[in-house]
Amino acid sequence: MLRLFYSIAISLYIISGVHTTYAQEITGIVQNPKGNPIESATISIEGTTLKTSSDAWGKFTLAYNADKANLFIRAVGYQPLQKKLSKEDFSKQHTFALQEDNRNLEEVVVSGTMKEMSKLDSPVPVEVYTAKFFKANPTPSIFDALQNINGVRPQLNCNICNTGDIHINGLEGPYTMVLIDGMPIVSGLSTVYGLSGIPQALIERVEIVKGPASTLYGSEAVGGLINIITKKPNNAPVLSADVYGTSWGEVSTDVAAKFNVGKRAQSLFGANYFNYQNPIDNNSDNFTDVTLQNRISIFNKWNFDRKDNRVFSLAGRYVYEDRWGGEMDWSKAHRGSDEVYGESIYTSRWEFFGTYELPVKEKILFQFSANGHDQNSYYGDMPFMADQYIGFGQLNWFKTLGKHDLLTGLAYRYTYYNDDTGATVNASHTHLPALFVQDEITLHPQHKLLLGMRYDYNSIHGSIFTPRLNYKWNSIDKNNVLRLSIGNGYRVANVFTEDHSALTGSRKVVFEEDLKPETSWNGNINFVKKIPAGSSFIGLDATAFYTYFMNKIIADYDTNPNEIGFGNLNGHAISQGVSLNIDVVFANGLKILAGGTFLDVYSEEEGEKVNQLFTEKFSGTWNAGYTFKNLGLSVDYTGNVYGPMRLPLLSEWDPRNEYSPWWSIQNIQLTKSIGDKIEVYGGIKNLLNWTPNKGNPFIIARSHDPFDREDGSFDDVTGEPIVSPTNPYGLTFDPSYVYGPNQGIHAFLGLRYTY
């Protein structure tokens, strides 16, 4: 494989030429329909590798030496614009007005290759979801907002504290890397808690890459990555607010404001506050159905104007959360005691990150981040106290040589982690320097090849090498795009994120061996087709994927109901499937985005095939919206559907279903515009009133005896549960039988203000 990479790269370097110096300039201003400037629009010339971006005032300059140019202008949330210019037009100042567009097919993306480019031009398939997409189903956190994206599923891991992670194509949360503005902010401890409290008023878009991205982003990007792109201060409204409440008593508030400091600095400030303090027990197990939360998050981002439009931005976020779930009569006085069972978590988290473009002729970016996470929690009478600090720095050098767009990077990440469990005897200090190289080769306007490789040296696990290869073909009109990808991924285990139920107080963590890093090989085929149909439009996006894992780390729930065993698989694991997204925009304004994913995820050891826990065979999502323009009224109908998934049972007598049923969460929303600044919205969530207790005698095992005290229920010597009159199913207290939210049907009402 290495010889193939090197031979292809060397051959293409020899064949390719280097651009000459251009004397003429094309200048212009990019605006929206209201005449406001559009920053970071991408301007390129067909048939060349020349491109640039508009500045904060929408202005751009592009050097070009020819008799004519076919100009393409693209920006997030707008329809692409094509303009043919003659040599006489080059010296004129042009104004280009872009029309708004929600089809998400020509948007600018950065996650696949670490540089801005059109979604259709990217050799790596990237899915883009704008802020408008998430407004169709308002939620208090980005964790919940991802539920209507095909192939992405927020998975609850505990019936009591309601913590969770994000599954991509059936792979659990530890395989998903979450970035904020390209920075690896959310990882380790914060994978479980850090997805809450990102103010949605500040989100420009969310980019999702499915499949290994370890070549560029390193460990934790095996299953894919989610990159949350925040708004630039210049593009944000002066003031915006979004407040809503639900019939369960939840209140969520998002506020954002921008301001200028002098002539060269712009700042964007945002705050999110979520409060829910209404214990409800609709399934009658004496435990709260939904965790009570009190959370505040503050975000501040700065952009600084510099000479030659060089980049300099800084951002920071602080999150504090107090959440608890447990028996209905639990109070703060019971925290950490064995009188009344409750799970109480105090989370304090800070983040700081930024990007600085070096003042040199070459384009070199320095990206940096630091974050600290303090966890103070009790699961019943079992404490879990943990601290994590991460420092990250990365230099990216972008260089264009003829048909080659090169990216070379040096990265370093330091991680400090310590907790009070038996799994962590001493605090760990992990050093992770890395070097990566990427070459995007334009073989032809219709053909691109992407070669990449990364070398990491983990201070604990040693050297790790991850290569990748991507190929893209598109038709002349770009209505058909085919992508082929193959890549390697790796992941280093973090016990806390491996399985949160290890900390519920109900099971003991057992390590069968020293855990080795997982490695995987992934291949996928992606095909995108655009079908213009008069004033209507149809977009198809289909992908087939296959991942083969070595040394996979699997939690063993089955051997001992009192333990969770962690060890490397002595065999292999497979994740494979197909997915399809359909995007339809009708001439009358009706818009439908629907998708479905078929999954087959299993492990095989000593000839025995075992389906992965908490993994559905099929999932589907949809988002349908229509606007009555004469009334200023929009209707959004959103939902998802999931097929059966295998669930952990505690004994052969456990009466709960081994597989979940088919289930679906559906929502409807009405939005009324009042002038240009105000929107009032409301609707109903979970229209079918579905909850996971339906069809099951109970969800939480032995909820009446959370400290396992009843005499005759457990063996006096081994402590194992035994079948007895007081324990007829031979169970122990356990809240890990969870696959969906416990919140039934509820109404919501909100208001948005934008100035």
PDB file of C-alpha atoms in Angstrom, residues 170-172 175 518 546-558 567-576 599-613 615 617 646 659:
ATOM      1  CA  GLY A 170     -23.824   1.925  13.997  1.00  0.00           C
ATOM      2  CA  LEU A 171     -20.457   2.648  15.636  1.00  0.00           C
ATOM      3  CA  GLU A 172     -20.586   3.802  19.254  1.00  0.00           C
ATOM      4  CA  TYR A 175     -15.563   6.199  17.496  1.00  0.00           C
ATOM      5  CA  GLU A 518      -7.881  -0.621  17.852  1.00  0.00           C
ATOM      6  CA  TYR A 546     -17.445  -1.493   4.914  1.00  0.00           C
ATOM      7  CA  THR A 547     -15.138  -1.382   7.964  1.00  0.00           C
ATOM      8  CA  TYR A 548     -12.964  -4.214   9.272  1.00  0.00           C
ATOM      9  CA  PHE A 549     -11.704  -3.925  12.877  1.00  0.00           C
ATOM     10  CA  MET A 550      -8.706  -5.534  14.540  1.00  0.00           C
ATOM     11  CA  ASN A 551      -8.197  -5.468  18.342  1.00  0.00           C
ATOM     12  CA  LYS A 552     -11.730  -4.153  18.778  1.00  0.00           C
ATOM     13  CA  ILE A 553     -12.582  -3.283  22.379  1.00  0.00           C
ATOM     14  CA  ILE A 554     -15.964  -4.735  23.331  1.00  0.00           C
ATOM     15  CA  ALA A 555     -17.796  -4.467  26.631  1.00  0.00           C
ATOM     16  CA  ASP A 556     -18.904  -7.882  27.915  1.00  0.00           C
ATOM     17  CA  TYR A 557     -22.282  -7.619  29.658  1.00  0.00           C
ATOM     18  CA  ASP A 558     -23.198 -11.274  29.345  1.00  0.00           C
ATOM     19  CA  GLY A 567     -10.780  -6.612  26.544  1.00  0.00           C
ATOM     20  CA  ASN A 568      -9.505  -6.702  22.973  1.00  0.00           C
ATOM     21  CA  LEU A 569     -11.435  -9.000  20.693  1.00  0.00           C
ATOM     22  CA  ASN A 570      -9.522 -12.134  19.745  1.00  0.00           C
ATOM     23  CA  GLY A 571     -10.961 -12.086  16.276  1.00  0.00           C
ATOM     24  CA  HIS A 572     -12.427  -9.361  14.102  1.00  0.00           C
ATOM     25  CA  ALA A 573     -15.448  -7.115  13.853  1.00  0.00           C
ATOM     26  CA  ILE A 574     -17.358  -5.821  10.859  1.00  0.00           C
ATOM     27  CA  SER A 575     -19.479  -2.727  10.282  1.00  0.00           C
ATOM     28  CA  GLN A 576     -21.094  -2.614   6.861  1.00  0.00           C
ATOM     29  CA  LEU A 599     -26.648  -1.756   8.979  1.00  0.00           C
ATOM     30  CA  ASP A 600     -24.912  -5.026   9.731  1.00  0.00           C
ATOM     31  CA  VAL A 601     -22.571  -4.638  12.716  1.00  0.00           C
ATOM     32  CA  TYR A 602     -21.147  -7.692  14.445  1.00  0.00           C
ATOM     33  CA  SER A 603     -18.048  -9.292  15.958  1.00  0.00           C
ATOM     34  CA  GLU A 604     -16.689 -12.765  15.316  1.00  0.00           C
ATOM     35  CA  GLU A 605     -14.497 -14.694  17.744  1.00  0.00           C
ATOM     36  CA  GLU A 606     -13.640 -18.400  17.590  1.00  0.00           C
ATOM     37  CA  GLY A 607     -16.233 -18.887  14.864  1.00  0.00           C
ATOM     38  CA  GLU A 608     -19.076 -17.310  16.862  1.00  0.00           C
ATOM     39  CA  LYS A 609     -20.853 -14.308  15.346  1.00  0.00           C
ATOM     40  CA  VAL A 610     -22.448 -11.833  17.794  1.00  0.00           C
ATOM     41  CA  ASN A 611     -24.543  -8.829  16.796  1.00  0.00           C
ATOM     42  CA  GLN A 612     -23.426  -5.613  18.439  1.00  0.00           C
ATOM     43  CA  LEU A 613     -25.526  -4.344  21.335  1.00  0.00           C
ATOM     44  CA  THR A 615     -27.298  -1.261  17.085  1.00  0.00           C
ATOM     45  CA  LYS A 617     -30.491  -3.006  11.492  1.00  0.00           C
ATOM     46  CA  ARG A 646     -30.075  -6.281  20.690  1.00  0.00           C
ATOM     47  CA  TYR A 659     -34.597  -7.081  21.038  1.00  0.00           C
TER      48      TYR A 659
END
